[in-house]
Amino acid sequence: MEGFKALILLWCVWVFLLLLSHSSSLEAAKVRHYNFDVEYFFKSVDCFEQLVMGINGQFPGPTIRAEVGDILDINVTNKLSTEGTSIHWHGIRQYGTPWADGSVSISQCAINPGETFNYRFKLNKAGTYFYHGHNGLQVTGGLYGSIIVDLPNGQKEPFHYDDEINLLLSDWWHKSIQEQDVGLTNSIETFRWVWEPQTYRIRIASTASLLSLNLAISNHNMVVVEADGNYVEPFTVDKIDIYSGESYSVLLTTDQNPNQNYWISVGHRDDNVSTTQALTLLNYKGISASILPSFPPPITPPWYDVEERLAFTNKVVALKGTPQPPKYSQRRIHLLGNQDLIDGYLRWGMNGISLSLPSTPYLGSIKFNLTDAFDWNDPPETFPRDYDIYNPPTIHNLVMGNMVYKFQLNEVVDVILQNANSLALNSTAFHPWHLHGHEFWVLGYGNGTFKDGDDEKLFNLKNPPLKNTVVIFPYGWTAIRFRADNPGVWAFHCHMEPHYHTGMGVVFAEGVEYVKRIPEQALACGLTAKMLMNKEGLLLPIVKTI
């Protein structure tokens, strides 16, 4: 659009805001090829030079833009000298290609230094998504980028906008990911707007490794229209909460006084610390971008506030016409998250099990019935109902484990995520949970311990939002419902990277017998690698047709 420009104004803070360039219209659906080299390089992200993990020398990585029906063919080469890697395509369901999900030890082997892994999968749904590393703490190091999936040519969104901006929000740390890893295992841009009221679609995704964030723009409201790739009933806010793993689209109209600039503010919503907000400017064309606003920036709501967060979350409901959930589930799993010590090390766990991923990826282990690859016993589907969620654990029975929840194909499953006090007194968190390979209906939120029968009367079965990431509030519960309709093995985990890294996740498997033609690259480690050497012919060749 004529007159639209971007000027750089970077403020030295560790939370940062990134503007990624607007792409032109796309061609018809097709195979889109990419070569991604994952590597380290030096970069000053916030006026402090350090090693950054990126792709093809870029941080964040290249934006992928495509249409529904397109096939992405991406060769990811690991140019890190000392560590394995993988890429998870966050929010992409991977129908028929579960090995391309990118979760190490679940759907594939890690990509070792010098190796290349071919990810090839189809884009089935329009929306705002992103990709990120899924091995160790590589999101913390900067391994992420945007995915924008447009509707096919000729189809229109259920809302109007004149242009769009793509934002990745993240936290940034001066400690290296190696320092952070050892710590866990020890006892911006300026926007210039044309002065004629225009409506912009701002696509926002949070690749934060830990923190929940709050975005506000002085004197401007935002209309929320999309969440996690699904349309929602539009609603107007003056600020937006976004948790790690979530994505939103908001509409912003440039209808304010063009003779002054306006603050864009991003603040954190976690813990009682005094970290400065990230600030940049919204700039209309009629005034220099060097002139700061005469008024202070929006104030981030206090970290301990729950009511305002809950009020925003409850406004997110599905747009009319969105598929409704089945009226009843066939199975219900209660998952209690808690924190404890195992052999002197701080770990997170669910129902007393701290997830420790096996050396052989689950997908191949289950497909080929490798009984020694992991613990095939069924994990606990509930927790003691008298568990005191308001205090630290008194019985220290958290153990390491790698069991899998196994579902019948197309089974309708409810998961009740239960929050509880951490190991320290009066300590808890807002945990964002992400499910790979699926979308789920968010049926509701509540305080205290979930009560079957009573609390399910609070479920929203009329217009619950479809999402892939959802938050659990302190000392409360969140209920989701999904259909196990995607053959494969899928991670379900807290998207706060240190929490997942230390065990806060579970694994779901469904219909693995229907998975065909697993590429050799996804099986070339652990017991499946030995199987390939000892039983020639078991493995079908890599397939490049979808």
Coordinates of C-alpha atoms in Angstrom, one line a residue:
M1 CA 0.0 0.0 0.0
E2 CA 1.4 3.5 -1.0
G3 CA 2.8 5.4 1.9
F4 CA 3.2 2.4 4.2
K5 CA 6.7 2.4 5.6
A6 CA 8.6 0.9 8.5
L7 CA 11.2 2.8 10.5
I8 CA 13.5 1.1 13.1
L9 CA 13.3 2.3 16.7
L10 CA 14.7 -0.4 19.0
W11 CA 14.6 0.1 22.7
C12 CA 17.1 -1.7 24.9
V13 CA 14.8 -4.1 26.8
W14 CA 14.8 -7.9 27.0
V15 CA 11.2 -8.2 25.8
F16 CA 11.1 -7.3 22.1
L17 CA 8.6 -6.6 19.3
L18 CA 9.3 -7.7 15.7
L19 CA 7.7 -6.4 12.5
L20 CA 7.9 -8.8 9.6
S21 CA 7.4 -7.6 6.1
H22 CA 4.1 -7.8 4.4
S23 CA 4.0 -10.3 1.5
S24 CA 2.4 -9.8 -1.8
S25 CA -0.5 -11.9 -3.1
L26 CA 0.2 -15.5 -3.7
E27 CA 0.0 -17.8 -6.6
A28 CA -2.3 -20.7 -6.9
A29 CA -1.9 -23.7 -4.5
K30 CA 1.4 -25.4 -5.1
V31 CA 4.4 -27.1 -3.6
R32 CA 6.5 -24.5 -1.8
H33 CA 10.2 -25.4 -1.3
Y34 CA 12.4 -24.1 1.4
N35 CA 15.9 -24.8 2.6
F36 CA 16.4 -23.9 6.3
D37 CA 19.9 -23.9 7.8
V38 CA 19.7 -23.9 11.6
E39 CA 22.8 -22.1 12.9
Y40 CA 24.3 -19.8 15.6
F41 CA 25.5 -16.3 14.8
F42 CA 26.3 -13.1 16.8
K43 CA 23.6 -10.5 16.9
S44 CA 22.6 -7.6 19.0
V45 CA 18.9 -8.1 19.6
D46 CA 18.6 -5.5 22.5
C47 CA 21.8 -3.6 22.4
F48 CA 23.7 -6.5 23.9
E49 CA 25.6 -8.7 21.4
Q50 CA 25.4 -12.5 22.0
L51 CA 24.9 -15.8 20.2
V52 CA 21.5 -16.1 18.6
M53 CA 20.0 -19.2 17.1
G54 CA 18.4 -18.6 13.7
I55 CA 17.7 -19.8 10.2
N56 CA 19.7 -18.9 7.1
G57 CA 21.4 -16.1 9.1
Q58 CA 18.0 -14.6 10.0
F59 CA 16.5 -13.9 13.4
P60 CA 13.6 -14.6 13.6
G61 CA 13.6 -17.2 10.8
P62 CA 12.1 -16.6 7.4
T63 CA 8.3 -16.0 7.3
I64 CA 6.5 -18.8 5.5
R65 CA 3.4 -17.6 3.5
A66 CA 1.2 -20.0 1.6
E67 CA -2.4 -20.9 0.8
V68 CA -4.8 -23.5 2.1
G69 CA -4.1 -26.7 0.0
D70 CA -0.4 -25.9 -0.6
I71 CA 2.3 -28.4 0.3
L72 CA 5.3 -27.2 2.2
D73 CA 8.6 -29.1 1.4
I74 CA 11.2 -27.9 3.8
N75 CA 14.7 -29.2 4.1
V76 CA 16.1 -28.4 7.6
T77 CA 19.8 -28.8 7.9
N78 CA 21.5 -28.7 11.3
K79 CA 24.5 -26.5 11.2
L80 CA 24.9 -26.4 14.9
S81 CA 28.2 -28.1 15.8
T82 CA 27.3 -29.7 19.1
E83 CA 23.5 -30.3 19.5
G84 CA 20.6 -31.9 17.7
T85 CA 17.6 -29.9 16.6
S86 CA 14.1 -30.2 15.1
I87 CA 11.3 -27.8 14.0
H88 CA 7.7 -28.0 15.2
W89 CA 5.1 -26.4 12.9
H90 CA 2.9 -25.0 15.7
G91 CA -0.8 -25.2 15.0
I92 CA -0.5 -27.3 11.8
R93 CA -2.4 -30.5 12.3
Q94 CA -0.2 -32.8 10.2
Y95 CA -3.1 -35.1 8.9
G96 CA -1.4 -38.1 7.4
T97 CA 2.1 -36.9 8.2
P98 CA 2.6 -37.3 11.9
W99 CA 6.4 -37.8 11.5
A100 CA 6.6 -34.2 10.2
D101 CA 5.3 -32.7 13.5
G102 CA 8.8 -32.0 14.6
S103 CA 8.8 -33.2 18.2
V104 CA 12.0 -35.0 19.1
S105 CA 11.6 -38.4 20.7
I106 CA 7.9 -38.4 20.0
S107 CA 7.5 -38.1 16.2
Q108 CA 11.1 -38.1 15.0
C109 CA 14.8 -38.5 15.9
A110 CA 16.7 -35.3 16.5
I111 CA 18.4 -33.9 13.4
N112 CA 22.1 -34.4 14.3
P113 CA 24.8 -31.9 13.4
G114 CA 25.4 -31.9 9.7
E115 CA 22.2 -33.9 8.9
T116 CA 19.2 -32.7 6.9
F117 CA 15.6 -33.7 7.6
N118 CA 12.9 -33.2 5.0
Y119 CA 9.6 -32.0 6.3
R120 CA 6.8 -32.3 3.8
F121 CA 3.1 -31.7 4.7
K122 CA -0.1 -30.1 3.5
L123 CA -1.7 -26.9 4.8
N124 CA -5.3 -27.7 5.5
K125 CA -6.5 -24.5 7.2
A126 CA -6.1 -20.7 7.0
G127 CA -4.8 -18.8 10.0
T128 CA -1.9 -17.3 11.9
Y129 CA 0.7 -19.9 13.0
F130 CA 4.4 -20.1 13.7
Y131 CA 7.2 -22.6 13.8
H132 CA 9.9 -23.2 16.5
G133 CA 12.6 -25.5 17.7
H134 CA 11.4 -28.5 19.7
N135 CA 14.6 -29.8 21.2
G136 CA 15.9 -28.6 24.5
L137 CA 15.6 -24.9 25.1
Q138 CA 16.1 -23.8 21.5
V139 CA 13.1 -21.5 21.5
T140 CA 14.8 -19.5 24.2
G141 CA 17.8 -19.2 21.9
G142 CA 15.7 -17.7 19.1
L143 CA 14.7 -20.6 16.8
Y144 CA 11.3 -19.5 15.5
G145 CA 9.5 -17.8 12.7
S146 CA 6.0 -17.1 11.4
I147 CA 3.6 -19.1 9.2
I148 CA 0.8 -17.3 7.5
V149 CA -1.8 -19.5 5.7
D150 CA -4.2 -17.5 3.5
L151 CA -7.5 -18.6 2.2
P152 CA -7.6 -19.9 -1.4
N153 CA -7.8 -17.2 -4.1
G154 CA -11.4 -15.9 -4.4
Q155 CA -12.4 -16.8 -0.8
K156 CA -12.8 -13.9 1.8
E157 CA -12.3 -13.6 5.5
P158 CA -15.5 -12.8 7.6
F159 CA -14.1 -9.3 8.3
H160 CA -12.6 -6.5 6.3
Y161 CA -9.1 -4.9 6.5
D162 CA -7.0 -2.8 4.2
D163 CA -3.5 -4.2 5.0
E164 CA -1.8 -6.3 7.6
I165 CA 1.1 -6.5 9.9
N166 CA 2.7 -9.6 11.3
L167 CA 4.1 -9.5 14.9
L168 CA 6.1 -12.1 16.8
L169 CA 6.2 -11.4 20.5
S170 CA 8.8 -13.0 22.6
D171 CA 10.9 -12.8 25.8
W172 CA 14.7 -12.5 25.5
W173 CA 17.4 -13.5 28.0
H174 CA 21.0 -12.5 28.4
K175 CA 21.9 -15.9 29.7
S176 CA 22.7 -18.4 27.0
I177 CA 20.5 -21.5 26.6
Q178 CA 23.4 -23.6 27.9
E179 CA 23.5 -21.5 31.1
Q180 CA 19.8 -21.7 31.5
D181 CA 19.8 -25.5 30.9
V182 CA 22.5 -25.9 33.6
G183 CA 20.5 -23.7 35.9
L184 CA 17.4 -25.8 35.4
T185 CA 19.3 -29.0 36.2
N186 CA 21.2 -27.8 39.1
S187 CA 20.5 -28.6 43.2
I188 CA 11.6 -2.5 17.9
E189 CA 10.0 -1.5 15.2
T190 CA 8.0 1.8 14.5
F191 CA 4.9 1.7 12.3
R192 CA 4.1 4.6 10.0
W193 CA 0.5 4.9 8.9
V194 CA -1.0 6.7 5.9
W195 CA -3.4 9.4 7.2
E196 CA -6.7 8.2 6.0
P197 CA -8.4 5.9 8.4
Q198 CA -7.3 2.4 7.4
T199 CA -8.1 -0.9 9.1
Y200 CA -5.1 -3.1 9.5
R201 CA -5.1 -6.8 10.5
I202 CA -2.3 -7.4 13.0
R203 CA -1.3 -11.0 13.3
I204 CA 0.2 -11.7 16.7
A205 CA 1.9 -14.8 17.8
S206 CA 3.8 -15.5 21.1
T207 CA 7.0 -17.4 20.8
A208 CA 7.9 -16.6 24.4
S209 CA 9.9 -19.3 26.1
L210 CA 8.4 -18.5 29.5
L211 CA 6.5 -15.3 30.0
S212 CA 2.9 -14.3 29.3
L213 CA 2.7 -10.9 27.7
N214 CA 0.3 -8.0 27.4
L215 CA 0.0 -5.8 24.3
A216 CA -1.6 -2.3 24.3
I217 CA -1.6 0.7 21.9
S218 CA -2.2 4.2 23.3
N219 CA -5.6 5.7 22.3
H220 CA -6.4 2.7 20.0
N221 CA -8.8 -0.2 20.5
M222 CA -8.3 -3.6 18.9
V223 CA -11.0 -5.9 17.7
V224 CA -10.1 -9.6 18.2
V225 CA -11.2 -11.7 15.2
E226 CA -9.0 -14.8 15.3
A227 CA -7.5 -17.1 17.9
D228 CA -5.1 -20.0 17.1
G229 CA -6.2 -20.1 13.5
N230 CA -9.9 -20.0 14.2
Y231 CA -12.4 -17.2 13.8
V232 CA -14.0 -15.9 17.0
E233 CA -16.9 -13.6 17.6
P234 CA -15.4 -10.1 17.3
F235 CA -14.9 -8.2 20.5
T236 CA -13.2 -4.9 21.3
V237 CA -10.3 -4.5 23.9
D238 CA -7.8 -1.9 24.7
K239 CA -5.1 -4.5 25.6
I240 CA -4.6 -8.1 24.8
D241 CA -3.2 -11.0 27.0
I242 CA -1.2 -13.6 25.0
Y243 CA 0.4 -16.7 26.4
S244 CA 3.3 -18.6 25.0
G245 CA 2.1 -20.7 22.0
E246 CA -1.0 -18.6 21.3
S247 CA -1.8 -16.6 18.2
Y248 CA -4.4 -13.9 17.5
S249 CA -5.5 -11.6 14.8
V250 CA -6.8 -8.1 15.8
L251 CA -8.2 -5.3 13.6
L252 CA -6.8 -1.8 14.3
T253 CA -8.2 1.4 12.7
T254 CA -6.0 4.4 12.3
D255 CA -8.6 7.0 13.2
Q256 CA -6.8 9.1 15.8
N257 CA -5.1 12.5 15.7
P258 CA -2.3 12.2 13.0
N259 CA -0.3 15.0 14.5
Q260 CA 1.1 12.9 17.4
N261 CA 2.6 9.5 17.9
Y262 CA 1.3 6.7 20.1
W263 CA 3.0 4.2 22.3
I264 CA 2.9 0.4 21.5
S265 CA 3.7 -1.3 24.7
V266 CA 4.4 -5.0 25.5
G267 CA 4.8 -5.9 29.2
H268 CA 5.2 -9.2 31.0
R269 CA 2.5 -10.7 33.2
D270 CA 4.5 -13.1 35.3
D271 CA 6.2 -12.8 38.8
N272 CA 6.8 -9.7 40.9
V273 CA 9.8 -8.3 39.0
S274 CA 10.4 -4.8 37.7
T275 CA 11.5 -5.5 34.1
T276 CA 10.8 -2.5 31.9
Q277 CA 8.1 -2.7 29.2
A278 CA 9.1 -3.1 25.6
L279 CA 8.1 0.1 23.8
T280 CA 7.9 1.2 20.2
L281 CA 5.8 3.8 18.3
L282 CA 2.7 3.8 16.1
N283 CA 3.4 6.6 13.7
Y284 CA 1.0 8.4 11.4
K285 CA 2.5 9.8 8.2
G286 CA 1.9 13.4 9.2
I287 CA 4.5 13.6 12.0
S288 CA 8.1 12.7 12.4
A289 CA 8.7 9.3 13.9
S290 CA 11.4 10.8 16.1
I291 CA 8.9 12.7 18.2
L292 CA 7.9 10.8 21.4
P293 CA 4.4 11.0 22.7
S294 CA 3.7 13.6 25.4
F295 CA 1.8 11.1 27.5
P296 CA 3.1 7.9 29.3
P297 CA 2.7 4.5 27.7
P298 CA -0.1 2.1 28.6
I299 CA 0.5 0.4 31.9
T300 CA 0.7 -3.4 31.9
P301 CA -1.8 -4.8 34.4
P302 CA -0.2 -6.1 37.6
W303 CA 1.4 -9.6 37.4
Y304 CA -0.9 -11.0 40.2
D305 CA -4.1 -9.9 38.5
V306 CA -6.4 -12.8 37.6
E307 CA -9.8 -11.3 37.1
E308 CA -8.8 -9.1 34.1
R309 CA -7.0 -12.1 32.5
L310 CA -10.0 -14.3 33.0
A311 CA -12.4 -11.6 31.7
F312 CA -10.4 -11.4 28.5
T313 CA -10.2 -15.2 28.1
N314 CA -14.0 -15.6 28.6
K315 CA -14.7 -13.2 25.7
V316 CA -13.0 -15.6 23.3
V317 CA -16.0 -17.6 21.8
A318 CA -16.4 -19.3 18.5
L319 CA -17.8 -17.4 15.5
K320 CA -21.2 -18.6 14.4
G321 CA -20.7 -21.6 12.0
T322 CA -17.7 -23.0 13.8
P323 CA -18.1 -26.8 14.4
Q324 CA -19.6 -27.5 17.8
P325 CA -18.2 -30.1 20.2
P326 CA -19.9 -33.5 20.6
K327 CA -22.4 -33.3 23.4
Y328 CA -20.7 -36.1 25.4
S329 CA -17.2 -37.5 25.8
Q330 CA -16.3 -41.1 25.9
R331 CA -13.4 -40.7 28.2
R332 CA -12.2 -38.2 30.8
I333 CA -8.7 -37.7 32.0
H334 CA -7.8 -35.5 35.0
L335 CA -4.2 -34.1 34.9
L336 CA -2.8 -32.5 38.0
G337 CA 0.4 -30.5 37.4
N338 CA 2.7 -30.3 40.4
Q339 CA 6.4 -29.5 41.1
D340 CA 8.7 -31.5 43.3
L341 CA 12.3 -32.7 43.8
I342 CA 13.6 -36.0 42.3
D343 CA 17.0 -36.9 43.6
G344 CA 17.6 -33.3 44.5
Y345 CA 16.6 -31.9 41.1
L346 CA 13.6 -29.7 40.6
R347 CA 11.1 -31.3 38.2
W348 CA 7.5 -30.8 37.0
G349 CA 5.1 -33.6 36.6
M350 CA 1.5 -34.6 35.7
N351 CA -0.3 -37.0 38.1
G352 CA 2.9 -37.8 39.8
I353 CA 4.9 -38.6 36.5
S354 CA 7.6 -36.3 35.3
L355 CA 8.0 -36.9 31.5
S356 CA 11.4 -38.2 30.5
L357 CA 11.4 -38.8 26.8
P358 CA 12.8 -42.1 25.5
S359 CA 15.8 -42.4 23.1
T360 CA 13.6 -44.1 20.6
P361 CA 10.7 -41.9 19.2
Y362 CA 7.3 -43.2 20.2
L363 CA 5.9 -43.2 16.7
G364 CA 8.2 -45.9 15.5
S365 CA 8.1 -47.8 18.8
I366 CA 4.4 -48.1 18.8
K367 CA 4.1 -48.7 15.0
F368 CA 6.5 -51.6 15.2
N369 CA 5.5 -52.8 18.7
L370 CA 9.0 -52.4 20.3
T371 CA 8.1 -53.3 23.8
D372 CA 11.5 -52.3 25.3
A373 CA 11.4 -48.8 23.9
F374 CA 9.4 -47.2 26.7
D375 CA 7.0 -48.1 29.6
W376 CA 3.9 -49.5 27.9
N377 CA 1.9 -49.5 31.1
D378 CA -1.1 -47.1 31.2
P379 CA -0.4 -43.8 33.0
P380 CA -2.7 -42.6 35.8
E381 CA -5.9 -41.0 34.5
T382 CA -6.6 -39.1 37.7
F383 CA -5.1 -38.0 41.0
P384 CA -6.1 -38.3 44.6
R385 CA -9.3 -36.2 44.9
D386 CA -8.3 -35.0 48.4
Y387 CA -5.0 -33.5 47.1
D388 CA -4.5 -30.0 48.6
I389 CA -4.0 -27.8 45.5
Y390 CA -3.4 -24.7 47.7
N391 CA -0.2 -25.9 49.4
P392 CA 3.1 -27.5 48.5
P393 CA 3.1 -31.3 48.2
T394 CA 3.4 -33.1 51.5
I395 CA 4.0 -36.5 50.0
H396 CA 7.1 -36.4 47.7
N397 CA 6.3 -39.2 45.3
L398 CA 7.0 -37.6 41.9
V399 CA 8.9 -40.1 39.6
M400 CA 10.3 -40.0 36.2
G401 CA 8.4 -41.8 33.5
N402 CA 7.6 -42.1 29.8
M403 CA 4.2 -43.8 29.6
V404 CA 1.6 -43.0 26.9
Y405 CA -2.1 -42.3 27.0
K406 CA -3.6 -44.5 24.2
F407 CA -6.9 -43.6 22.6
Q408 CA -9.2 -45.4 20.2
L409 CA -9.3 -43.7 16.8
N410 CA -12.1 -41.0 16.8
E411 CA -12.7 -41.4 20.5
V412 CA -14.0 -38.2 22.1
V413 CA -11.8 -37.2 25.0
D414 CA -12.2 -34.7 27.8
V415 CA -9.0 -33.5 29.6
I416 CA -9.4 -31.6 32.8
L417 CA -6.2 -29.7 33.5
Q418 CA -5.8 -29.0 37.2
N419 CA -3.4 -26.3 38.5
A420 CA -1.9 -26.5 42.0
N421 CA 0.7 -24.9 44.3
S422 CA 4.3 -25.3 43.3
L423 CA 7.0 -26.6 45.6
A424 CA 7.4 -23.2 47.3
L425 CA 4.7 -21.9 49.6
N426 CA 2.2 -19.5 47.9
S427 CA 3.7 -20.1 44.5
T428 CA 1.8 -21.0 41.3
A429 CA 1.8 -20.1 37.6
F430 CA -0.4 -19.4 34.6
H431 CA 0.4 -22.5 32.5
P432 CA -0.3 -22.4 28.8
W433 CA -0.9 -25.9 27.4
H434 CA -0.4 -26.9 23.7
L435 CA -1.7 -30.0 22.0
H436 CA 0.1 -31.2 18.9
G437 CA -1.8 -32.6 15.9
H438 CA -5.3 -31.4 17.1
E439 CA -7.5 -28.6 17.8
F440 CA -9.7 -28.8 20.9
W441 CA -12.8 -27.0 22.2
V442 CA -12.3 -25.0 25.4
L443 CA -15.3 -26.0 27.5
G444 CA -14.6 -23.8 30.5
Y445 CA -12.6 -22.6 33.4
G446 CA -13.1 -22.8 37.1
N447 CA -11.6 -22.2 40.6
G448 CA -10.5 -24.9 43.0
T449 CA -10.5 -28.6 42.4
F450 CA -12.7 -29.8 39.5
K451 CA -15.8 -31.7 40.6
D452 CA -17.3 -34.2 38.2
G453 CA -21.1 -33.6 37.9
D454 CA -21.1 -30.2 39.5
D455 CA -18.5 -28.3 37.5
E456 CA -19.4 -29.9 34.2
K457 CA -22.6 -28.0 34.4
L458 CA -20.5 -24.9 33.7
F459 CA -19.3 -26.3 30.3
N460 CA -20.0 -24.1 27.3
L461 CA -21.2 -26.5 24.6
K462 CA -22.9 -23.8 22.5
N463 CA -20.0 -21.7 21.2
P464 CA -16.7 -22.8 22.8
P465 CA -13.6 -21.6 20.9
L466 CA -11.5 -24.0 18.9
K467 CA -7.9 -23.6 19.9
N468 CA -4.6 -25.5 20.1
T469 CA -3.2 -23.7 23.2
V470 CA -5.1 -22.8 26.4
V471 CA -4.1 -21.4 29.8
I472 CA -4.8 -22.8 33.2
F473 CA -5.3 -20.2 35.9
P474 CA -3.7 -20.4 39.4
Y475 CA -5.5 -22.8 41.7
G476 CA -8.0 -23.6 39.1
W477 CA -9.0 -25.9 36.3
T478 CA -9.5 -25.8 32.5
A479 CA -11.6 -28.3 30.6
I480 CA -11.0 -29.2 26.9
R481 CA -12.7 -31.7 24.6
F482 CA -11.2 -33.1 21.4
R483 CA -11.7 -36.0 19.0
A484 CA -8.7 -38.4 18.6
D485 CA -9.0 -38.4 14.9
N486 CA -5.4 -38.0 13.7
P487 CA -3.4 -41.2 13.6
G488 CA 0.0 -40.7 15.2
V489 CA 1.7 -39.9 18.5
W490 CA 1.3 -36.4 19.9
A491 CA 2.8 -34.2 22.6
F492 CA 0.5 -32.4 25.0
H493 CA 2.6 -30.1 27.2
C494 CA 3.0 -26.8 29.0
H495 CA 4.4 -24.3 26.5
M496 CA 6.6 -22.6 29.1
E497 CA 9.8 -24.1 27.8
P498 CA 11.6 -24.7 31.2
H499 CA 8.5 -26.4 32.5
Y500 CA 8.3 -28.9 29.5
H501 CA 12.1 -29.3 29.6
T502 CA 11.8 -30.5 33.2
G503 CA 8.8 -32.9 32.7
M504 CA 5.5 -31.0 32.5
G505 CA 4.0 -32.9 29.6
V506 CA 2.2 -36.1 28.5
V507 CA 2.0 -38.1 25.3
F508 CA -1.1 -39.1 23.4
A509 CA -1.3 -41.9 20.8
E510 CA -4.2 -42.9 18.5
G511 CA -4.6 -45.1 15.5
V512 CA -0.9 -45.6 15.0
E513 CA -1.7 -48.8 13.1
Y514 CA -3.1 -46.6 10.3
V515 CA 0.1 -44.6 10.0
K516 CA 1.9 -45.6 6.8
R517 CA 5.3 -45.1 5.2
I518 CA 7.2 -43.5 8.0
P519 CA 10.3 -41.9 6.5
E520 CA 13.6 -43.5 7.4
Q521 CA 14.9 -40.2 8.8
A522 CA 12.3 -40.3 11.5
L523 CA 13.4 -43.7 12.7
A524 CA 17.2 -43.6 12.3
C525 CA 17.9 -43.6 16.1
G526 CA 17.5 -45.8 19.1
L527 CA 15.8 -49.2 18.7
T528 CA 14.2 -48.4 15.4
A529 CA 17.6 -47.8 13.9
K530 CA 18.7 -51.3 15.1
M531 CA 15.5 -52.7 13.7
L532 CA 16.3 -51.2 10.3
M533 CA 19.7 -52.8 10.3
N534 CA 18.5 -56.2 11.5
K535 CA 15.2 -56.5 9.7
E536 CA 15.7 -55.3 6.2
G537 CA 12.5 -54.6 4.4
L538 CA 10.4 -53.6 7.4
L539 CA 10.7 -49.9 6.6
L540 CA 9.0 -48.4 3.6
P541 CA 10.9 -45.8 1.6
I542 CA 10.6 -42.1 2.1
V543 CA 7.5 -40.9 0.3
K544 CA 7.3 -37.4 -1.3
T545 CA 3.8 -37.4 -2.5
I546 CA 0.8 -36.1 -0.4

